[in-house]
Amino acid sequence: MKEAIQKTVEGFLPELWAMSREMYENPELGLEEVNSSRMLREWLARQGFAVEENFHGLTTAFRAVYGSGKPVIGFLCEYDALPEVGHGCGHDLIGVISAGAAAALRQVVDTHGGTLVVYGTPDEEITCTKVQLTEEGAFDELDVALMLHPYQKTCGRMGSIGIYPVQYEFFGRKCHANEAGPGSDCINALDAAVTAYLNISQAKQYLDANIYGILNSGGTLPNIIPDYASLRYYIRCDQEWKTRRAVDRVNRCAQGAADSVGAELKITQYLCPTQPLLLNEPLLQAFEENMTALGEPVVVEEGNCLSTDAGNVSFRVPTLHGMIGIHSCQGLDLYTEEFAAQTVTESGREATRLGVCGLAGVGYDLLTNPELLAAVRADFDRGIREQDEKGV
C-alpha cells in the first residue's frame, strides 16, 4: 500500500512544486498570506477535502477535512515568509508537504476509515497562531498532529526551545528628587526594577535556562523619581518543566524587589509563549522507519536553538515535528536568502517528495495500526505526567 501511496504522490508532485515556487517568488508576511492560503485551500478542495475558511477568525487560516470517524490525523501547514529574506525558514515547503501527505492518504481512509484534517496555521514567525488555536481547542479533535520542517538534514529528535516572554511592571509614587529621602512617601519604581534585574542576574546561574532581559522603561528626567519602570525578559528552555521552574524563580525575584521598596508589581506575558516540543518516542520511531525505507538518512541530533508554536500543540495532542533535509543547504543557516533559494532547487524538490512520502507513511501507520496509535497516546500521557511532576 505504501508503494501505491508513493505513486499517488508522484502524480501530483508537479502541482506541489508549482505552489511552493509561487510562494517562494511571491512571499507573504504573517497574517497576509492571502495567495498562499488560497492556493492550498483550492488544491485541497480539488482533492475532495471539505474546506473551511477564516478558521477561528483568522483570515488566512483554514481547516480542510476528508473522511469520517476515528482515528483523526491532523496535518499542520505553515506558509508565512520573513521580512527581507522571504522563505528563509522554508515555509514554502511546509504547507505543500502537509497538504500533499494528507491527500496521498485518501485511498487509505476510503478503505480503512478515519479522518484527515489539514490545518492552515498562518504567521508562525511572529504572532504564533498555533498558540491561539491550541488555547481555543482547535486541535482537540485530533489523535495525532503531523508536520515536517525544512532543515540542513533529516532528523526528528532535536526538539525545540520554548520561549516565555514576560514583562515586570513596577508601580511606585512619583516625587521631585529634592523631596526624596527619609520621611518621604516617595517610592522609586526604578529602584525596584534595578533590584529585580540584579536579583535575576544572580538567580539565573542556578537555573537550567537561558534568561536575558532589558530595562524597558525607567523614568523620564533625572530629577523626577519615577513612579513606573518595567523590565522585559525572554526565558528560554528546552523542557517545559525547566520553564516552569525558571519562571517561578524569576517571578519571585521580581516580587522580592518590589516588596523591598514598597512598589506594586504587575506580571504579564507581552507576547505569546511557545512551549518546547514534547517528543513522542513511538512517533519518532515511525518517522525514522519511514524515512529510512525511502533511502533518506536520519540524523540523531539532540538539542538546538530553534523555536516553534507547534510546541504548544504537542502539549495538547501527540505531535510529530520532524525536520526534512535539503541536502544542498549544508553549511547554510536558516533565516537567510541563501537557504530560501535552495527550497526551489532540485534538492528542495527532492526534499518535498521525500517529506510528502515520509509523512504519508507515518499517517498510514497510524490509520492502520491501532497498537501504534495506543503506544503514541500512552507515551504522550507519560510525557505530560513527567513534565507536571518535575515542574512543581
Coordinates of N, CA and C in Angstrom, one line a residue, residues 97-330:
I97 N 4.0 20.1 1.8 CA 4.3 18.8 2.3 C 3.1 18.2 3.1
S98 N 2.6 19.0 4.0 CA 1.5 18.6 4.8 C 0.2 18.3 4.0
A99 N -0.1 19.2 3.1 CA -1.3 19.1 2.2 C -1.1 17.8 1.3
G100 N 0.1 17.7 0.7 CA 0.3 16.5 -0.1 C 0.2 15.2 0.6
A101 N 0.8 15.1 1.8 CA 0.7 13.9 2.6 C -0.7 13.5 2.9
A102 N -1.5 14.5 3.3 CA -2.9 14.2 3.6 C -3.6 13.7 2.4
A103 N -3.4 14.4 1.3 CA -4.1 14.0 0.0 C -3.7 12.6 -0.4
A104 N -2.5 12.2 -0.1 CA -2.0 10.9 -0.5 C -2.6 9.8 0.2
L105 N -3.3 10.1 1.4 CA -3.9 9.1 2.2 C -5.4 8.9 2.0
R106 N -5.9 9.6 1.0 CA -7.4 9.5 0.8 C -7.8 8.0 0.6
Q107 N -7.0 7.3 -0.2 CA -7.4 5.9 -0.6 C -7.3 5.1 0.7
V108 N -6.4 5.4 1.6 CA -6.3 4.6 2.8 C -7.6 4.8 3.7
V109 N -8.0 6.1 3.8 CA -9.2 6.4 4.6 C -10.4 5.8 3.9
D110 N -10.5 5.8 2.6 CA -11.6 5.2 1.9 C -11.7 3.7 2.2
T111 N -10.5 3.0 2.4 CA -10.5 1.6 2.7 C -10.6 1.2 4.2
H112 N -9.9 2.0 5.0 CA -9.8 1.6 6.4 C -10.6 2.5 7.4
G113 N -11.1 3.6 6.9 CA -11.8 4.6 7.7 C -10.8 5.6 8.4
G114 N -11.4 6.5 9.1 CA -10.6 7.5 9.7 C -10.8 8.9 9.0
T115 N -10.2 9.9 9.6 CA -10.4 11.3 9.2 C -9.1 12.0 9.0
L116 N -8.9 12.7 7.9 CA -7.7 13.5 7.7 C -8.1 15.0 7.8
V117 N -7.4 15.7 8.6 CA -7.7 17.2 8.8 C -6.4 18.0 8.5
V118 N -6.5 18.9 7.6 CA -5.4 19.7 7.2 C -5.7 21.1 7.8
Y119 N -4.7 21.7 8.6 CA -4.9 23.0 9.1 C -3.9 24.0 8.5
G120 N -4.5 25.1 8.0 CA -3.6 26.2 7.6 C -3.4 27.1 8.8
T121 N -2.2 27.2 9.3 CA -1.8 27.9 10.5 C -0.9 29.1 10.1
P122 N -1.4 30.3 10.0 CA -0.6 31.4 9.5 C 0.3 31.9 10.6
D123 N 1.3 32.8 10.1 CA 2.2 33.6 11.0 C 2.8 32.8 12.1
E124 N 3.5 31.7 11.8 CA 4.2 31.0 12.8 C 5.4 31.9 13.4
E125 N 5.9 32.8 12.6 CA 7.1 33.5 13.0 C 6.9 34.6 14.0
I126 N 5.7 35.3 14.0 CA 5.6 36.5 14.8 C 4.4 36.2 15.9
T127 N 3.2 36.1 15.4 CA 2.1 36.0 16.4 C 1.8 34.6 16.8
C128 N 2.5 33.6 16.1 CA 2.4 32.2 16.6 C 1.0 31.7 16.7
T129 N 0.2 31.7 15.6 CA -1.2 31.5 15.7 C -1.6 30.1 16.2
K130 N -0.6 29.1 16.2 CA -0.9 27.8 16.8 C -1.2 27.9 18.3
V131 N -0.6 28.9 18.9 CA -0.8 29.1 20.3 C -2.3 29.5 20.5
Q132 N -2.8 30.4 19.8 CA -4.2 30.8 19.9 C -5.1 29.6 19.5
L133 N -4.8 28.9 18.4 CA -5.6 27.8 18.0 C -5.6 26.7 19.1
T134 N -4.5 26.4 19.7 CA -4.4 25.4 20.7 C -5.2 25.8 21.9
E135 N -5.1 27.0 22.4 CA -5.8 27.5 23.5 C -7.4 27.5 23.3
E136 N -7.8 27.7 22.0 CA -9.2 27.7 21.7 C -9.7 26.3 21.3
G137 N -8.9 25.3 21.5 CA -9.3 23.9 21.3 C -9.4 23.5 19.9
A138 N -8.8 24.2 18.9 CA -8.9 23.8 17.5 C -8.4 22.4 17.2
F139 N -7.4 21.9 18.0 CA -6.8 20.7 17.7 C -7.3 19.5 18.6
D140 N -8.2 19.8 19.4 CA -8.7 18.8 20.4 C -9.4 17.6 19.7
E141 N -9.8 17.8 18.5 CA -10.4 16.7 17.7 C -9.4 15.6 17.3
L142 N -8.1 15.9 17.4 CA -7.1 15.1 16.8 C -6.7 13.9 17.7
D143 N -6.2 12.8 17.1 CA -5.5 11.8 17.8 C -4.0 12.1 17.7
V144 N -3.6 12.6 16.6 CA -2.2 12.9 16.4 C -2.1 14.1 15.4
A145 N -1.0 15.0 15.6 CA -0.7 16.1 14.7 C 0.6 15.8 14.0
L146 N 0.8 16.1 12.7 CA 2.0 15.8 12.0 C 2.4 17.0 11.2
M147 N 3.7 17.2 11.1 CA 4.3 18.2 10.2 C 5.8 18.0 10.0
L148 N 6.4 18.5 9.0 CA 7.8 18.5 8.8 C 8.3 19.9 8.4
H149 N 9.5 20.2 8.9 CA 10.1 21.5 8.7 C 11.4 21.3 7.9
P150 N 11.7 22.1 6.8 CA 12.9 22.0 6.1 C 14.1 22.4 7.0
Y151 N 15.2 21.7 6.8 CA 16.5 21.9 7.6 C 17.6 21.4 6.7
Q152 N 18.8 21.5 7.3 CA 20.0 21.1 6.5 C 20.1 19.5 6.4
K153 N 19.4 18.9 7.3 CA 19.5 17.4 7.4 C 18.2 16.9 7.9
T154 N 17.9 15.6 7.7 CA 16.7 15.0 8.2 C 16.9 14.4 9.6
C155 N 16.1 14.9 10.5 CA 16.2 14.4 11.9 C 14.8 14.6 12.6
G156 N 14.6 13.9 13.7 CA 13.4 14.1 14.4 C 13.5 14.4 15.9
R157 N 14.6 14.1 16.5 CA 14.8 14.2 17.9 C 15.4 15.4 18.5
M158 N 15.5 16.5 17.6 CA 16.2 17.7 18.1 C 15.3 18.6 19.0
G159 N 14.0 18.3 19.0 CA 13.1 19.1 19.9 C 13.1 20.6 19.5
S160 N 12.9 21.4 20.5 CA 12.9 22.9 20.2 C 13.0 23.6 21.6
I161 N 13.2 24.9 21.5 CA 13.4 25.7 22.6 C 12.1 26.5 22.9
G162 N 11.6 26.4 24.1 CA 10.4 27.2 24.4 C 10.8 28.6 24.8
I163 N 10.0 29.6 24.4 CA 10.2 31.0 24.8 C 9.1 31.5 25.6
Y164 N 9.4 32.0 26.8 CA 8.4 32.6 27.7 C 8.7 34.0 27.8
P165 N 8.0 34.9 27.1 CA 8.2 36.3 27.2 C 7.4 36.9 28.4
V166 N 8.1 37.6 29.3 CA 7.4 38.1 30.5 C 7.8 39.5 30.7
Q167 N 6.9 40.3 31.2 CA 7.1 41.7 31.5 C 6.8 42.0 33.0
Y168 N 7.7 42.7 33.6 CA 7.5 43.1 35.0 C 7.4 44.6 35.1
E169 N 6.2 45.0 35.6 CA 6.0 46.4 35.7 C 5.9 46.8 37.2
F170 N 6.6 47.8 37.5 CA 6.7 48.3 38.9 C 6.1 49.6 39.0
F171 N 5.2 49.8 40.0 CA 4.4 51.0 40.2 C 4.8 51.6 41.6
G172 N 5.3 52.8 41.6 CA 5.7 53.4 42.8 C 4.9 54.7 43.0
R173 N 5.6 55.7 43.6 CA 5.0 57.0 43.9 C 6.0 58.1 43.5
K174 N 5.6 58.9 42.6 CA 6.4 60.0 42.0 C 6.7 61.1 42.9
C175 N 7.9 61.7 42.9 CA 8.1 63.0 43.6 C 9.4 63.6 43.0
H176 N 9.6 64.9 43.3 CA 10.8 65.5 42.9 C 12.0 64.9 43.7
A177 N 13.2 64.9 43.1 CA 14.3 64.3 43.8 C 14.7 65.0 45.1
N178 N 14.4 66.4 45.1 CA 14.7 67.1 46.4 C 13.8 66.7 47.5
E179 N 12.6 66.0 47.2 CA 11.7 65.6 48.2 C 11.9 64.2 48.7
A180 N 12.8 63.5 48.0 CA 13.0 62.1 48.3 C 13.9 62.0 49.5
G181 N 13.9 60.9 50.2 CA 14.8 60.7 51.3 C 14.0 60.3 52.6
P182 N 14.6 60.3 53.8 CA 13.9 59.9 55.0 C 12.7 60.7 55.2
G183 N 11.6 60.0 55.6 CA 10.3 60.6 55.9 C 9.5 60.8 54.6
S184 N 10.0 60.6 53.4 CA 9.3 60.9 52.2 C 8.4 59.6 51.9
D185 N 7.2 59.9 51.3 CA 6.4 58.8 50.9 C 6.6 58.4 49.4
C186 N 7.7 58.9 48.9 CA 8.1 58.6 47.5 C 8.5 57.1 47.4
I187 N 8.1 56.4 46.4 CA 8.5 55.1 46.1 C 9.1 55.0 44.7
N188 N 10.4 54.7 44.7 CA 11.2 54.7 43.4 C 11.0 53.4 42.6
A189 N 10.1 53.4 41.6 CA 9.9 52.2 40.8 C 11.1 51.8 40.1
L190 N 12.0 52.7 39.7 CA 13.3 52.3 39.1 C 14.1 51.5 40.0
D191 N 14.2 51.9 41.3 CA 15.0 51.1 42.2 C 14.5 49.6 42.3
A192 N 13.1 49.5 42.2 CA 12.6 48.1 42.2 C 13.0 47.4 41.0
A193 N 13.0 48.0 39.8 CA 13.3 47.4 38.6 C 14.8 47.0 38.6
V194 N 15.7 47.9 39.0 CA 17.1 47.6 39.0 C 17.4 46.5 40.0
T195 N 16.8 46.5 41.2 CA 17.0 45.4 42.1 C 16.5 44.1 41.6
A196 N 15.4 44.1 40.9 CA 14.9 42.9 40.3 C 15.9 42.4 39.2
Y197 N 16.4 43.3 38.4 CA 17.4 42.9 37.4 C 18.6 42.2 38.0
L198 N 19.1 42.8 39.1 CA 20.2 42.2 39.8 C 19.9 40.9 40.4
N199 N 18.7 40.8 41.0 CA 18.3 39.5 41.6 C 18.2 38.4 40.6
I200 N 17.6 38.7 39.4 CA 17.5 37.8 38.4 C 18.9 37.4 37.8
S201 N 19.8 38.3 37.7 CA 21.1 38.0 37.2 C 21.8 37.1 38.2
Q202 N 21.6 37.2 39.5 CA 22.2 36.3 40.4 C 21.5 34.9 40.4
A203 N 20.2 34.9 40.2 CA 19.5 33.6 40.3 C 19.7 32.8 39.1
K204 N 19.9 33.4 37.9 CA 19.8 32.6 36.7 C 21.0 31.6 36.6
Q205 N 22.1 31.9 37.3 CA 23.2 30.9 37.3 C 22.9 29.6 37.9
Y206 N 21.8 29.5 38.6 CA 21.4 28.3 39.2 C 20.2 27.6 38.5
L207 N 19.9 28.2 37.4 CA 18.7 27.6 36.6 C 19.2 27.1 35.2
D208 N 18.6 26.0 34.8 CA 18.9 25.4 33.5 C 18.1 26.1 32.5
A209 N 18.4 27.4 32.2 CA 17.6 28.2 31.3 C 18.4 29.3 30.8
N210 N 18.0 29.8 29.6 CA 18.6 31.0 29.0 C 17.8 32.2 29.3
I211 N 18.2 33.1 30.2 CA 17.4 34.2 30.7 C 18.1 35.5 30.4
Y212 N 17.5 36.4 29.6 CA 18.1 37.7 29.3 C 16.9 38.7 29.2
G213 N 17.2 39.9 29.7 CA 16.2 40.9 29.7 C 16.7 42.3 29.5
I214 N 15.8 43.3 29.4 CA 16.1 44.7 29.2 C 15.3 45.5 30.1
L215 N 15.8 46.7 30.4 CA 15.0 47.8 31.1 C 14.2 48.4 30.0
N216 N 12.9 48.2 30.1 CA 12.0 48.7 29.0 C 11.6 50.2 29.2
S217 N 11.5 50.5 30.5 CA 11.1 51.9 30.9 C 11.6 52.2 32.3
G218 N 12.2 53.4 32.4 CA 12.8 53.7 33.7 C 12.7 55.1 34.2
G219 N 11.8 55.9 33.6 CA 11.6 57.3 34.0 C 11.9 58.2 32.9
T220 N 11.7 59.5 33.1 CA 11.9 60.5 32.0 C 13.0 61.5 32.3
L221 N 13.1 62.0 33.6 CA 14.1 63.0 33.9 C 14.8 62.6 35.2
P222 N 16.1 62.9 35.2 CA 16.9 62.5 36.4 C 16.4 63.1 37.7
N223 N 15.8 64.3 37.7 CA 15.3 64.9 38.9 C 13.9 64.6 39.3
I224 N 13.3 63.6 38.6 CA 12.0 63.1 39.0 C 12.1 61.6 39.3
I225 N 11.7 61.3 40.6 CA 11.7 59.9 41.0 C 10.6 59.2 40.2
P226 N 10.9 58.2 39.4 CA 9.9 57.6 38.6 C 8.9 56.8 39.4
D227 N 7.6 56.9 39.0 CA 6.6 56.1 39.6 C 6.3 54.8 38.8
Y228 N 7.0 54.7 37.7 CA 6.8 53.5 36.8 C 8.1 53.1 36.2
A229 N 8.4 51.8 36.2 CA 9.5 51.2 35.5 C 9.1 49.8 35.1
S230 N 9.8 49.3 34.0 CA 9.4 47.9 33.6 C 10.6 47.2 33.0
L231 N 10.6 45.9 33.1 CA 11.6 45.0 32.6 C 10.9 44.0 31.6
R232 N 11.6 43.7 30.6 CA 11.1 42.6 29.7 C 12.1 41.5 29.6
Y233 N 11.7 40.3 29.7 CA 12.6 39.1 29.6 C 12.1 38.1 28.6
Y234 N 13.1 37.3 28.1 CA 12.8 36.1 27.4 C 13.4 35.0 28.3
I235 N 12.6 34.0 28.7 CA 13.1 32.8 29.4 C 13.0 31.6 28.4
R236 N 14.2 31.1 28.1 CA 14.2 30.0 27.1 C 14.7 28.7 27.7
C237 N 13.9 27.7 27.4 CA 14.3 26.3 28.0 C 14.0 25.3 27.0
D238 N 14.7 24.1 27.1 CA 14.4 23.0 26.2 C 13.4 22.0 26.7
Q239 N 12.9 22.2 27.9 CA 11.9 21.4 28.5 C 10.9 22.2 29.3
E240 N 9.6 21.9 29.2 CA 8.6 22.7 29.8 C 8.8 22.8 31.3
W241 N 9.2 21.7 31.9 CA 9.4 21.7 33.4 C 10.4 22.7 33.8
K242 N 11.5 22.8 33.0 CA 12.5 23.8 33.3 C 12.0 25.2 33.2
T243 N 11.1 25.4 32.2 CA 10.5 26.7 32.0 C 9.7 27.1 33.3
R244 N 8.9 26.1 33.7 CA 8.0 26.4 34.9 C 8.9 26.7 36.1
R245 N 9.9 26.0 36.3 CA 10.8 26.3 37.5 C 11.5 27.7 37.4
A246 N 11.9 27.9 36.2 CA 12.6 29.2 35.9 C 11.7 30.4 36.1
V247 N 10.5 30.3 35.5 CA 9.5 31.4 35.7 C 9.1 31.6 37.1
D248 N 9.0 30.5 37.9 CA 8.6 30.7 39.3 C 9.7 31.4 40.0
R249 N 11.0 31.1 39.8 CA 12.1 31.7 40.4 C 12.3 33.2 40.0
V250 N 12.2 33.4 38.8 CA 12.3 34.8 38.3 C 11.2 35.7 38.8
N251 N 9.9 35.2 38.8 CA 8.8 35.9 39.4 C 9.1 36.3 40.8
R252 N 9.6 35.3 41.6 CA 9.9 35.6 43.0 C 11.0 36.7 43.2
C253 N 12.0 36.7 42.2 CA 13.0 37.7 42.3 C 12.4 39.1 42.1
A254 N 11.5 39.2 41.1 CA 10.8 40.5 40.8 C 9.9 40.9 42.0
Q255 N 9.2 39.9 42.6 CA 8.3 40.3 43.7 C 9.1 40.7 44.9
G256 N 10.2 40.0 45.2 CA 11.0 40.4 46.3 C 11.6 41.9 46.1
A257 N 12.0 42.2 44.9 CA 12.5 43.6 44.6 C 11.4 44.6 44.8
A258 N 10.2 44.3 44.4 CA 9.0 45.2 44.5 C 8.8 45.4 46.0
D259 N 8.7 44.3 46.8 CA 8.4 44.4 48.2 C 9.5 45.2 49.0
S260 N 10.8 45.1 48.5 CA 11.8 45.7 49.2 C 11.8 47.2 49.2
V261 N 11.1 47.8 48.2 CA 11.0 49.3 48.2 C 9.5 49.7 48.3
G262 N 8.6 48.8 48.5 CA 7.2 49.1 48.7 C 6.4 49.4 47.4
A263 N 7.0 48.9 46.3 CA 6.3 49.1 45.0 C 5.3 48.0 44.7
E264 N 4.3 48.3 43.8 CA 3.4 47.3 43.4 C 4.0 46.6 42.1
L265 N 3.7 45.3 41.9 CA 4.3 44.6 40.8 C 3.1 44.0 40.0
K266 N 3.2 44.2 38.6 CA 2.3 43.5 37.7 C 3.1 42.7 36.7
I267 N 2.7 41.4 36.6 CA 3.4 40.5 35.7 C 2.5 40.1 34.6
T268 N 3.0 40.3 33.4 CA 2.2 39.9 32.2 C 3.1 39.2 31.1
Q269 N 2.5 38.5 30.3 CA 3.1 38.0 29.1 C 2.9 38.9 27.9
Y270 N 3.9 39.6 27.4 CA 3.7 40.6 26.4 C 3.7 40.1 25.0
L271 N 4.1 38.8 24.9 CA 3.9 38.1 23.6 C 3.5 36.7 23.9
C272 N 3.0 35.9 22.9 CA 2.5 34.6 23.2 C 3.7 33.7 23.5
P273 N 3.6 32.9 24.6 CA 4.7 32.0 24.9 C 4.6 30.7 24.1
T274 N 5.8 30.3 23.6 CA 5.8 29.0 22.9 C 6.5 28.0 23.8
Q275 N 5.9 26.8 23.8 CA 6.5 25.7 24.6 C 7.5 24.9 23.8
P276 N 8.4 24.2 24.5 CA 9.3 23.3 23.8 C 8.5 22.1 23.3
L277 N 9.0 21.5 22.3 CA 8.3 20.3 21.7 C 8.3 19.1 22.8
L278 N 7.2 18.5 23.0 CA 7.1 17.3 23.8 C 7.3 16.1 22.8
L279 N 8.5 15.6 22.8 CA 8.8 14.5 21.9 C 8.1 13.2 22.2
N280 N 7.7 12.5 21.2 CA 6.9 11.3 21.3 C 7.7 10.1 20.7
E281 N 8.2 9.2 21.5 CA 9.1 8.1 21.0 C 8.4 7.3 19.9
P282 N 7.2 6.8 20.1 CA 6.6 5.9 19.0 C 6.5 6.7 17.7
L283 N 6.1 8.0 17.8 CA 6.0 8.8 16.5 C 7.4 9.0 15.9
L284 N 8.4 9.2 16.7 CA 9.7 9.4 16.2 C 10.2 8.1 15.5
Q285 N 10.0 7.0 16.1 CA 10.4 5.7 15.5 C 9.7 5.5 14.2
A286 N 8.4 5.8 14.1 CA 7.6 5.6 12.9 C 8.2 6.6 11.8
F287 N 8.5 7.8 12.2 CA 9.1 8.7 11.2 C 10.5 8.2 10.7
E288 N 11.3 7.8 11.6 CA 12.7 7.3 11.2 C 12.6 6.1 10.4
E289 N 11.7 5.1 10.7 CA 11.5 3.9 9.9 C 11.0 4.2 8.5
N290 N 10.1 5.2 8.4 CA 9.5 5.5 7.0 C 10.6 6.2 6.2
M291 N 11.3 7.1 6.8 CA 12.4 7.9 6.1 C 13.5 6.9 5.6
T292 N 13.9 6.0 6.5 CA 14.9 5.0 6.2 C 14.4 4.1 5.0
A293 N 13.2 3.7 5.0 CA 12.7 2.9 3.9 C 12.7 3.6 2.6
L294 N 12.6 5.0 2.7 CA 12.7 5.8 1.4 C 14.2 6.1 1.0
G295 N 15.1 5.5 1.8 CA 16.5 5.7 1.5 C 17.1 7.1 2.0
E296 N 16.4 7.7 2.9 CA 16.8 9.0 3.4 C 17.5 8.8 4.7
P297 N 18.7 9.2 4.9 CA 19.4 9.0 6.2 C 18.8 9.9 7.2
V298 N 18.6 9.4 8.4 CA 18.0 10.2 9.5 C 19.1 10.4 10.5
V299 N 19.4 11.6 10.8 CA 20.5 12.0 11.8 C 19.9 12.2 13.1
V300 N 20.6 11.6 14.1 CA 20.2 11.8 15.5 C 20.8 13.1 16.0
E301 N 20.1 14.2 16.1 CA 20.6 15.5 16.6 C 19.8 15.9 17.8
E302 N 20.4 15.9 18.9 CA 19.6 16.2 20.2 C 20.1 17.6 20.6
G303 N 19.1 18.5 20.7 CA 19.4 19.9 21.1 C 19.6 20.8 20.0
N304 N 18.9 22.0 20.1 CA 19.0 23.0 19.1 C 18.6 24.3 19.7
C305 N 18.6 25.4 18.9 CA 18.1 26.7 19.4 C 16.9 27.2 18.7
L306 N 16.2 26.3 18.0 CA 15.0 26.7 17.2 C 13.8 26.7 18.1
S307 N 12.8 27.5 17.7 CA 11.5 27.6 18.5 C 10.4 27.4 17.5
T308 N 9.3 26.9 18.0 CA 8.1 26.7 17.1 C 6.8 26.7 17.9
D309 N 5.8 27.3 17.4 CA 4.5 27.2 18.1 C 3.9 25.9 18.0
A310 N 4.4 24.9 17.2 CA 4.0 23.6 17.3 C 4.3 22.9 18.6
G311 N 5.2 23.5 19.4 CA 5.4 23.0 20.8 C 4.2 23.1 21.6
N312 N 3.4 24.1 21.5 CA 2.1 24.2 22.2 C 1.1 23.1 21.8
V313 N 1.1 22.8 20.5 CA 0.2 21.8 20.0 C 0.6 20.4 20.7
S314 N 2.0 20.2 20.8 CA 2.5 19.0 21.3 C 2.1 18.7 22.8
F315 N 1.7 19.8 23.5 CA 1.2 19.6 24.9 C -0.3 19.4 24.9
R316 N -0.9 19.4 23.8 CA -2.4 19.2 23.7 C -2.7 17.9 23.1
V317 N -2.0 17.5 22.0 CA -2.2 16.2 21.4 C -0.8 15.7 21.0
P318 N -0.6 14.4 20.8 CA 0.7 13.8 20.4 C 1.1 14.5 19.0
T319 N 2.3 14.9 18.9 CA 2.7 15.7 17.8 C 4.1 15.2 17.3
L320 N 4.2 15.1 15.9 CA 5.5 14.9 15.3 C 5.8 16.2 14.6
H321 N 7.0 16.8 14.9 CA 7.5 17.9 14.2 C 8.9 17.6 13.8
G322 N 9.0 16.8 12.7 CA 10.3 16.3 12.2 C 10.9 17.4 11.3
M323 N 12.2 17.1 11.0 CA 13.0 18.0 10.1 C 13.3 17.2 8.8
I324 N 13.0 17.8 7.7 CA 13.3 17.2 6.4 C 14.5 17.9 5.8
G325 N 15.5 17.1 5.4 CA 16.8 17.7 4.9 C 16.7 18.2 3.5
I326 N 17.2 19.4 3.2 CA 17.5 19.9 1.9 C 19.0 19.8 1.8
H327 N 19.5 18.8 1.2 CA 21.0 18.5 1.3 C 21.9 19.5 0.7
S328 N 21.4 20.3 -0.2 CA 22.2 21.4 -0.7 C 22.4 22.5 0.2
C329 N 21.7 22.5 1.4 CA 21.7 23.5 2.4 C 22.8 23.3 3.4
Q330 N 23.6 22.3 3.2 CA 24.7 22.0 4.2 C 25.6 23.3 4.3

